Amino acid sequence: MSTVRPVSSNTSQQTAHASRNRVTTLTFRQKKERGEVITMLTAYDYPTAMAVDQAGIDSILVGDSLGMVVLGYENTLSVSMEEMLHHARAVARGAKSALLIGDMPFMSYQVSVEEAVRNAGRFLQQGGMDAVKLEGGRERADAVRAIVGTGIPVMGHLGLTPQSVHQLGGFRAQGKTASAAKRLLEDAQILEDAGAFSLVLESVPARLAELISKKISIPAIGIGAGAGCDGQVLVTHDLLGLFDRFTPRFVKKYANFHAEMSKAFGEYIDDIESKRFPAVEHTVEMTDEEWDEFLRSA
Ligand code: KIV
């Protein structure tokens, strides 16, 4: 199975962004150095990856949020490596330019450094990703160092780390006390020292996220972490209003696709029931001669 991202030959798919250069971890570093903001969104399938990529996004995260917003699990803990790789491959087929990051699912990197390296490698070899992301700070430093040591770029993830939802006592903001803030800053520096090329800061106070972004030389990508980060990421299904179960406070909704979908499905059912669909233009015909011959032979 090919995980190489092909160059599109379909001109109808091409936009102003379609011919832009491939974004790399080097681009991330250069953008931070130049004070340019980094944009990132999640995607889990081919058409969304294509649309996000063509819009000109810097990076696509195949997040383990897949479990909640696509697969309908209660949280991200049930997501498996096989599920992540399946969706990573679809995204890799759709995206041409964005830096693709595969989110390492729960228990794919915590048991041992060896397993972490092996599973990180699968994201590149079998998932078509360019880099991996994993959650945690100092307790993951050895795994980060080892994965980076094999040549695989690693993005860290600090603050609200959903795979620790039970330990955190729910999906709650982090780093709100002086001691927690100090620990977060230290963890960010430890991840940088371990070789991470970037990190996500989720649901932490804006002034803490801004300070961390300034203190580390790698880009910090915020989600619910204010405007002072080096970049921003959102879960695409939240941004599109596709995921109806709940919307975190930090999300800005740019559409209400769940309602749009319900409306479209309702109209479809209505059209069928009232015989408006399928109409002549949706119907295949055959010549009268063929039809008559068929009737004679039937
Ligand atoms: O899984 C995910 O989508 C994430 C983002 C929220 C950063 O980790």
mmCIF file of C-alpha atoms and ligand atoms in Angstrom, residues 42 44 61 63-65 103 133 157 200 202 223 233 235, ligand 1:
data_model
loop_
_atom_site.group_PDB
_atom_site.id
_atom_site.type_symbol
_atom_site.label_atom_id
_atom_site.label_comp_id
_atom_site.label_asym_id
_atom_site.label_seq_id
_atom_site.Cartn_x
_atom_site.Cartn_y
_atom_site.Cartn_z
ATOM 1 C CA THR A 42 -7.423 18.019 12.751
ATOM 2 C CA TYR A 44 -9.555 12.070 9.935
ATOM 3 C CA LEU A 61 -3.186 16.534 13.050
ATOM 4 C CA GLY A 63 -5.831 13.488 16.419
ATOM 5 C CA ASP A 64 -7.009 10.718 18.702
ATOM 6 C CA SER A 65 -10.037 13.009 19.105
ATOM 7 C CA ASP A 103 -1.438 11.312 17.336
ATOM 8 C CA LYS A 133 2.412 13.676 18.765
ATOM 9 C CA HIS A 157 1.224 17.864 24.346
ATOM 10 C CA VAL A 200 0.571 21.623 22.025
ATOM 11 C CA GLU A 202 -4.247 22.682 25.778
ATOM 12 C CA ILE A 223 -5.878 25.143 21.962
ATOM 13 C CA VAL A 233 -5.138 24.269 16.588
ATOM 14 C CA VAL A 235 -10.678 20.024 16.317
HETATM 15 O O1 KIV B 1 -6.608 14.667 19.483
HETATM 16 C C1 KIV B 1 -6.629 15.860 19.171
HETATM 17 O O2 KIV B 1 -7.399 16.309 18.317
HETATM 18 C C2 KIV B 1 -5.699 16.747 19.864
HETATM 19 C C3 KIV B 1 -5.890 18.211 19.678
HETATM 20 C C4 KIV B 1 -7.006 18.674 20.528
HETATM 21 C C5 KIV B 1 -4.652 18.971 19.939
HETATM 22 O O3 KIV B 1 -4.861 16.297 20.565
#
